[in-house]
Amino acid sequence: MSLTIKLTITPHIINLNLHPKHRTKIPAYSLGFRPKPIYHSNALIPILYNNKQPRMSQASVSGSVIKSSLIEPDGGVVVDVIVPESERGSKTLEAESLPKVRLARIDVEWVHVISEGWASPLKGFMRENEYLQSLHFNSLRMGNGTVVNMSLPIVLAIDDETKENIGSAKDVGLVGPAGDLLAILRSTEIYKHNKEERIARTWGTTAPGLPYVEEFITPAGNWLIGGDLEVLKPIKYNDGLDHYRLSPQQLRKEFDRRQADAVFAFQLRNPVHNGHALLMNDTRRRLLEMGYKNPILLLHPLGGFTKADDVPLAVRMEQHSKVLEDGVLDPETTIVAIFPSPMHYAGPTEVQWHAKARINAGANFYIVGRDPAGMGHPTEKRDLYDPDHGKKVLSMAPGLEKLNILPFRVAAYDTVAKKMAFFDPSRSKDFLFISGTKMRTYARTGENPPDGFMCPGGWEVLVKYYERLQAEEATPAAVSA
Amino acid sequence: MSLTIKLTITPHIINLNLHPKHRTKIPAYSLGFRPKPIYHSNALIPILYNNKQPRMSQASVSGSVIKSSLIEPDGGVVVDVIVPESERGSKTLEAESLPKVRLARIDVEWVHVISEGWASPLKGFMRENEYLQSLHFNSLRMGNGTVVNMSLPIVLAIDDETKENIGSAKDVGLVGPAGDLLAILRSTEIYKHNKEERIARTWGTTAPGLPYVEEFITPAGNWLIGGDLEVLKPIKYNDGLDHYRLSPQQLRKEFDRRQADAVFAFQLRNPVHNGHALLMNDTRRRLLEMGYKNPILLLHPLGGFTKADDVPLAVRMEQHSKVLEDGVLDPETTIVAIFPSPMHYAGPTEVQWHAKARINAGANFYIVGRDPAGMGHPTEKRDLYDPDHGKKVLSMAPGLEKLNILPFRVAAYDTVAKKMAFFDPSRSKDFLFISGTKMRTYARTGENPPDGFMCPGGWEVLVKYYERLQAEEATPAAVSA
């Protein structure tokens, strides 16, 4: 399709003179003009890095049906390494004959992530070649020279005994923690697991007390085994939440079914308060202003490992349901699904993974806030990461150029308006910051947060969870002699 | 120029049917075919990542004079931020009026490096935007979307008092350790110096005892100041070695003058033994076999900070001279010059810097060996880095695609042939590995290394240095009361 459009270009805005009905201003970035990223601390101004013409204009110009996907998955196709049902029997027989690797709980989460293509184009646990690129460059160079983002090493550790047991076998069977055969790992490569270097380069610290490190790296073996996965059947948890675990392919289909012309993803591991809701609704409003007709919110809580004091997944899912029931978010334009990845709490390194995985799930906008994937420094009284580094690193990350990054300004409780509002530095004294820790303290102590902080239905879910938790903690674990 | 060449392509070799005299096989990589890197541990097989047709074929086909440079500097031009003599007076006056930053010795080395364009396209100390990209991605994305390698943060630290003193001034004067005004830093940006994160991401460890860290980062201030440099006059050391300090522009001119059609750079911080010479001569032989007519060796010892037990620069330069005098290397086809950068001892991260800087100096081939820029772990009994990671990371590094990486196999002392030879694993017992540490021990104890390890003239330089050193150490520093 060829098309002539009259453009008036100012440094940051392009007036796109289409049909009068669609005449609109769009950020210059979105037509491929890419000035240096500018960080707006005082406004939700999207920084768009889209090299393609926005779907909005295509749709409005051509009048055609919205294309099947808004953003190409990394590597061109969503990886799917789940064995077809017809081959399950023979592959299972084969797997039984192979040397075995026993998986930890965290490994199963990664098998799940890889199997559905969240980490596309990765088809299995990283070989050394991929591991080194991930560790040093946060990205992988593909055979055709293109670069995809890959900021976290997705690796499988084995101990000396397992390595010896594998010997020179090229394929191994992967066995779940309960002893069930889950997958085959093909054309494997075993290489050294230098834990210190992995931790230093991933977290930017080697201080003791990093949750993922303490739980899963320190106790892990001194070798890594990479290879291509064949997963014998879809990973299920049977926790009553599997229906929330939509795969990237299922999400892409759902976005198409709803004829979304923009999908904006919101990653979270905490209950949704009205500040979150404010910015999600505000993002939608701005996308509509930009000319999108049907922006869909992907509310995408992380479902894998989280640290002990985070609110458990089941409670969060119940809370999110209430938020939609109470009308704080619009169910018509929202999809709630679980992102199966575990948390690293690796700040600017991890936020790239969070964004990249959502590209594969079909989201073309990604919302990023203050200190994404951050936590307190484990041994010092400060944030582990500079709270602004996450969005800066994200906007500069190799392989994420096709994703529109939406930094937002901080929302806080406005004690004058008695509601969550965007923080206004000119009257900073009026604002109350309620961190995740503080919110959990409110709920735990039974104290009510300020009116308008969270919808009552959602709050009740949290209060009840902490009541149960305290009751459990008060109960002796066992009757001692 | 248009030209038809008959090609026979096999996976790794292309037969290029030129004039019968020039008919040759060249690696497929060098015509832009880029399969996965293959690491040959047993042979010096160049892995070529040149996207352009090799100069060899251009020259032999067209018969024209060799073009002025073999490889484009990063960003297209070699940065030169030394103030022209005509402006020196006025700029010095201006600098005197500005708030001052007092430089440490290491900062002056970096001013030198930046001023001559080794770090092109970097025009000054990094602002946060560049610092974060360097730390997380080992590369910088340019305005036009291209990527250049930049693996080490090149930053200037200041303390709280200096920051306060600068206040809101945008330009500052940089003052050398002796109090002399060296440069202006323009349009500055001050941001936090998170030392722990910088160290962890650069070295992959935070263990105490890293030489660069202990000397220059731990004592440094908690802020970094970035900006564009204007250097008032060329940095000189007046140590009798300044004539060896050729800038990238001077080197490029010299390669042109010599009509080099390939320049292969050899980075070192140790005396040259016959194993080094073997592989440099072998590389030349192979380049000639590949069809190059006049390959020039850039023997490029590092001249900035090195750790205390490394052999000092002046001694190394004298030793290198002897190696050329003794005919171990051919002076006709060798250029000896000093690379003014300090050492980080940061292994796979630093070797990228070593290679990238040589692109800017006009070298299109880079030789990489075992454990480049490596050292022992400061607190554990092992190498800090996997000895193979350097060449692997180098071959995958963003922004280095245009450089031909030449990994080489290890040379060792062949006790049967009584000379340095490429290590043959099939008769490993015949070989004696003589590390830098072992070589220094020989020289220090006055013991002779095996015959054929180093040319006698070169060895004598080392022995005399250690004799002087021991005499000095035996002399009381001062007569105490």
PDB file of C-alpha atoms in Angstrom, chain A residues 34 36-37 39 49 127-139 141 143 145 149 192 194 196-198 200-207 346 348-349 352 377 379-380 382-389 392-401, chain B residues 34 36-37 39 49 127-139 141 143 145 149 192 194 196-198 200-207 346 348-349 352 377 379-380 382-389 392-401:
ATOM      1  CA  ARG A  34      14.418   8.419  17.495  1.00  0.00           C
ATOM      2  CA  LYS A  36      17.721  10.607  22.715  1.00  0.00           C
ATOM      3  CA  PRO A  37      15.352   9.261  25.327  1.00  0.00           C
ATOM      4  CA  TYR A  39      12.800  11.140  30.975  1.00  0.00           C
ATOM      5  CA  TYR A  49      10.449   3.592  20.002  1.00  0.00           C
ATOM      6  CA  ARG A 127      24.268 -23.261  26.295  1.00  0.00           C
ATOM      7  CA  GLU A 128      27.466 -21.407  27.180  1.00  0.00           C
ATOM      8  CA  ASN A 129      27.356 -19.291  24.050  1.00  0.00           C
ATOM      9  CA  GLU A 130      23.923 -17.919  25.022  1.00  0.00           C
ATOM     10  CA  TYR A 131      24.788 -17.724  28.701  1.00  0.00           C
ATOM     11  CA  LEU A 132      27.824 -15.540  28.031  1.00  0.00           C
ATOM     12  CA  GLN A 133      25.902 -13.205  25.755  1.00  0.00           C
ATOM     13  CA  SER A 134      23.137 -12.892  28.302  1.00  0.00           C
ATOM     14  CA  LEU A 135      25.574 -12.211  31.123  1.00  0.00           C
ATOM     15  CA  HIS A 136      27.727  -9.695  29.240  1.00  0.00           C
ATOM     16  CA  PHE A 137      25.381  -8.080  26.750  1.00  0.00           C
ATOM     17  CA  ASN A 138      21.851  -8.754  28.062  1.00  0.00           C
ATOM     18  CA  SER A 139      21.039  -9.849  24.528  1.00  0.00           C
ATOM     19  CA  ARG A 141      22.690 -12.118  18.389  1.00  0.00           C
ATOM     20  CA  GLY A 143      22.054 -16.089  12.982  1.00  0.00           C
ATOM     21  CA  GLY A 145      22.488 -10.622  12.674  1.00  0.00           C
ATOM     22  CA  ASN A 149      16.913  -9.039  24.383  1.00  0.00           C
ATOM     23  CA  LYS A 192      31.036 -24.427  34.462  1.00  0.00           C
ATOM     24  CA  ASN A 194      30.701 -19.784  38.117  1.00  0.00           C
ATOM     25  CA  GLU A 196      30.065 -15.619  41.882  1.00  0.00           C
ATOM     26  CA  GLU A 197      30.360 -14.199  38.377  1.00  0.00           C
ATOM     27  CA  ARG A 198      26.748 -15.028  37.513  1.00  0.00           C
ATOM     28  CA  ALA A 200      27.750 -10.243  40.316  1.00  0.00           C
ATOM     29  CA  ARG A 201      26.866  -9.632  36.676  1.00  0.00           C
ATOM     30  CA  THR A 202      23.140 -10.300  37.107  1.00  0.00           C
ATOM     31  CA  TRP A 203      22.489  -8.441  40.364  1.00  0.00           C
ATOM     32  CA  GLY A 204      25.351  -5.945  40.454  1.00  0.00           C
ATOM     33  CA  THR A 205      26.149  -7.130  43.972  1.00  0.00           C
ATOM     34  CA  THR A 206      27.295 -10.279  45.688  1.00  0.00           C
ATOM     35  CA  ALA A 207      25.978  -9.274  49.103  1.00  0.00           C
ATOM     36  CA  ALA A 346      17.434  -7.998  39.856  1.00  0.00           C
ATOM     37  CA  PRO A 348      17.284  -2.991  35.778  1.00  0.00           C
ATOM     38  CA  THR A 349      18.519  -6.360  34.527  1.00  0.00           C
ATOM     39  CA  GLN A 352      14.234  -6.156  30.566  1.00  0.00           C
ATOM     40  CA  HIS A 377      19.775  -3.737  49.594  1.00  0.00           C
ATOM     41  CA  THR A 379      22.899  -5.627  53.859  1.00  0.00           C
ATOM     42  CA  GLU A 380      22.775  -1.823  53.561  1.00  0.00           C
ATOM     43  CA  ARG A 382      19.237   1.762  50.884  1.00  0.00           C
ATOM     44  CA  ASP A 383      17.472   0.637  47.728  1.00  0.00           C
ATOM     45  CA  LEU A 384      19.548  -1.999  45.962  1.00  0.00           C
ATOM     46  CA  TYR A 385      19.092  -0.136  42.651  1.00  0.00           C
ATOM     47  CA  ASP A 386      18.763   3.504  41.762  1.00  0.00           C
ATOM     48  CA  PRO A 387      14.958   3.747  41.392  1.00  0.00           C
ATOM     49  CA  ASP A 388      15.322   5.540  38.034  1.00  0.00           C
ATOM     50  CA  HIS A 389      17.747   3.071  36.483  1.00  0.00           C
ATOM     51  CA  LYS A 392      16.407   4.225  31.773  1.00  0.00           C
ATOM     52  CA  VAL A 393      18.033   0.858  31.131  1.00  0.00           C
ATOM     53  CA  LEU A 394      14.785  -0.449  29.668  1.00  0.00           C
ATOM     54  CA  SER A 395      14.536   2.394  27.184  1.00  0.00           C
ATOM     55  CA  MET A 396      18.100   1.759  26.000  1.00  0.00           C
ATOM     56  CA  ALA A 397      18.089  -2.043  26.041  1.00  0.00           C
ATOM     57  CA  PRO A 398      19.171  -3.881  22.893  1.00  0.00           C
ATOM     58  CA  GLY A 399      16.350  -5.858  21.299  1.00  0.00           C
ATOM     59  CA  LEU A 400      13.542  -3.866  22.891  1.00  0.00           C
ATOM     60  CA  GLU A 401      13.444  -1.115  20.266  1.00  0.00           C
TER      61      GLU A 401
ATOM     62  CA  ARG B  34      28.493 -15.467   9.482  1.00  0.00           C
ATOM     63  CA  LYS B  36      28.109 -19.546  14.620  1.00  0.00           C
ATOM     64  CA  PRO B  37      31.590 -18.892  15.950  1.00  0.00           C
ATOM     65  CA  TYR B  39      36.478 -22.244  18.628  1.00  0.00           C
ATOM     66  CA  TYR B  49      33.785 -11.480  10.968  1.00  0.00           C
ATOM     67  CA  ARG B 127      27.289  10.776  31.312  1.00  0.00           C
ATOM     68  CA  GLU B 128      24.828   8.448  33.056  1.00  0.00           C
ATOM     69  CA  ASN B 129      23.160   7.440  29.817  1.00  0.00           C
ATOM     70  CA  GLU B 130      26.476   6.134  28.434  1.00  0.00           C
ATOM     71  CA  TYR B 131      27.595   4.734  31.771  1.00  0.00           C
ATOM     72  CA  LEU B 132      24.453   2.598  32.083  1.00  0.00           C
ATOM     73  CA  GLN B 133      24.745   1.263  28.560  1.00  0.00           C
ATOM     74  CA  SER B 134      28.386   0.419  29.119  1.00  0.00           C
ATOM     75  CA  LEU B 135      27.659  -1.303  32.411  1.00  0.00           C
ATOM     76  CA  HIS B 136      24.643  -3.295  31.210  1.00  0.00           C
ATOM     77  CA  PHE B 137      25.261  -3.863  27.505  1.00  0.00           C
ATOM     78  CA  ASN B 138      29.023  -3.306  27.001  1.00  0.00           C
ATOM     79  CA  SER B 139      28.021  -1.107  24.073  1.00  0.00           C
ATOM     80  CA  ARG B 141      23.674   2.803  20.659  1.00  0.00           C
ATOM     81  CA  GLY B 143      21.813   8.305  17.230  1.00  0.00           C
ATOM     82  CA  GLY B 145      20.840   3.172  15.506  1.00  0.00           C
ATOM     83  CA  ASN B 149      31.405  -1.469  21.621  1.00  0.00           C
ATOM     84  CA  LYS B 192      25.713   8.750  41.656  1.00  0.00           C
ATOM     85  CA  ASN B 194      27.475   3.232  42.993  1.00  0.00           C
ATOM     86  CA  GLU B 196      29.562  -1.812  44.405  1.00  0.00           C
ATOM     87  CA  GLU B 197      27.405  -2.093  41.279  1.00  0.00           C
ATOM     88  CA  ARG B 198      30.134  -0.713  39.025  1.00  0.00           C
ATOM     89  CA  ALA B 200      30.295  -6.202  40.299  1.00  0.00           C
ATOM     90  CA  ARG B 201      29.141  -5.589  36.724  1.00  0.00           C
ATOM     91  CA  THR B 202      32.627  -4.761  35.398  1.00  0.00           C
ATOM     92  CA  TRP B 203      34.671  -7.465  37.117  1.00  0.00           C
ATOM     93  CA  GLY B 204      32.043 -10.100  37.860  1.00  0.00           C
ATOM     94  CA  THR B 205      33.240 -10.148  41.465  1.00  0.00           C
ATOM     95  CA  THR B 206      33.403  -7.787  44.408  1.00  0.00           C
ATOM     96  CA  ALA B 207      36.175  -9.692  46.179  1.00  0.00           C
ATOM     97  CA  ALA B 346      38.715  -7.298  34.007  1.00  0.00           C
ATOM     98  CA  PRO B 348      36.339 -10.761  29.095  1.00  0.00           C
ATOM     99  CA  THR B 349      34.946  -7.289  29.765  1.00  0.00           C
ATOM    100  CA  GLN B 352      36.596  -5.889  24.345  1.00  0.00           C
ATOM    101  CA  HIS B 377      41.253 -14.559  41.715  1.00  0.00           C
ATOM    102  CA  THR B 379      40.901 -14.353  47.312  1.00  0.00           C
ATOM    103  CA  GLU B 380      40.519 -17.856  45.822  1.00  0.00           C
ATOM    104  CA  ARG B 382      41.896 -20.127  40.762  1.00  0.00           C
ATOM    105  CA  ASP B 383      41.904 -17.915  37.685  1.00  0.00           C
ATOM    106  CA  LEU B 384      39.460 -15.051  38.132  1.00  0.00           C
ATOM    107  CA  TYR B 385      38.020 -15.743  34.667  1.00  0.00           C
ATOM    108  CA  ASP B 386      37.545 -18.893  32.641  1.00  0.00           C
ATOM    109  CA  PRO B 387      40.602 -18.682  30.351  1.00  0.00           C
ATOM    110  CA  ASP B 388      38.425 -19.373  27.274  1.00  0.00           C
ATOM    111  CA  HIS B 389      35.768 -16.771  28.021  1.00  0.00           C
ATOM    112  CA  LYS B 392      34.443 -16.284  23.197  1.00  0.00           C
ATOM    113  CA  VAL B 393      33.009 -13.033  24.551  1.00  0.00           C
ATOM    114  CA  LEU B 394      35.176 -11.057  22.140  1.00  0.00           C
ATOM    115  CA  SER B 395      33.884 -12.956  19.141  1.00  0.00           C
ATOM    116  CA  MET B 396      30.266 -12.297  20.170  1.00  0.00           C
ATOM    117  CA  ALA B 397      30.636  -8.708  21.375  1.00  0.00           C
ATOM    118  CA  PRO B 398      28.275  -6.083  19.954  1.00  0.00           C
ATOM    119  CA  GLY B 399      30.065  -3.479  17.864  1.00  0.00           C
ATOM    120  CA  LEU B 400      33.102  -5.621  17.113  1.00  0.00           C
ATOM    121  CA  GLU B 401      31.624  -7.390  14.103  1.00  0.00           C
TER     122      GLU B 401
END
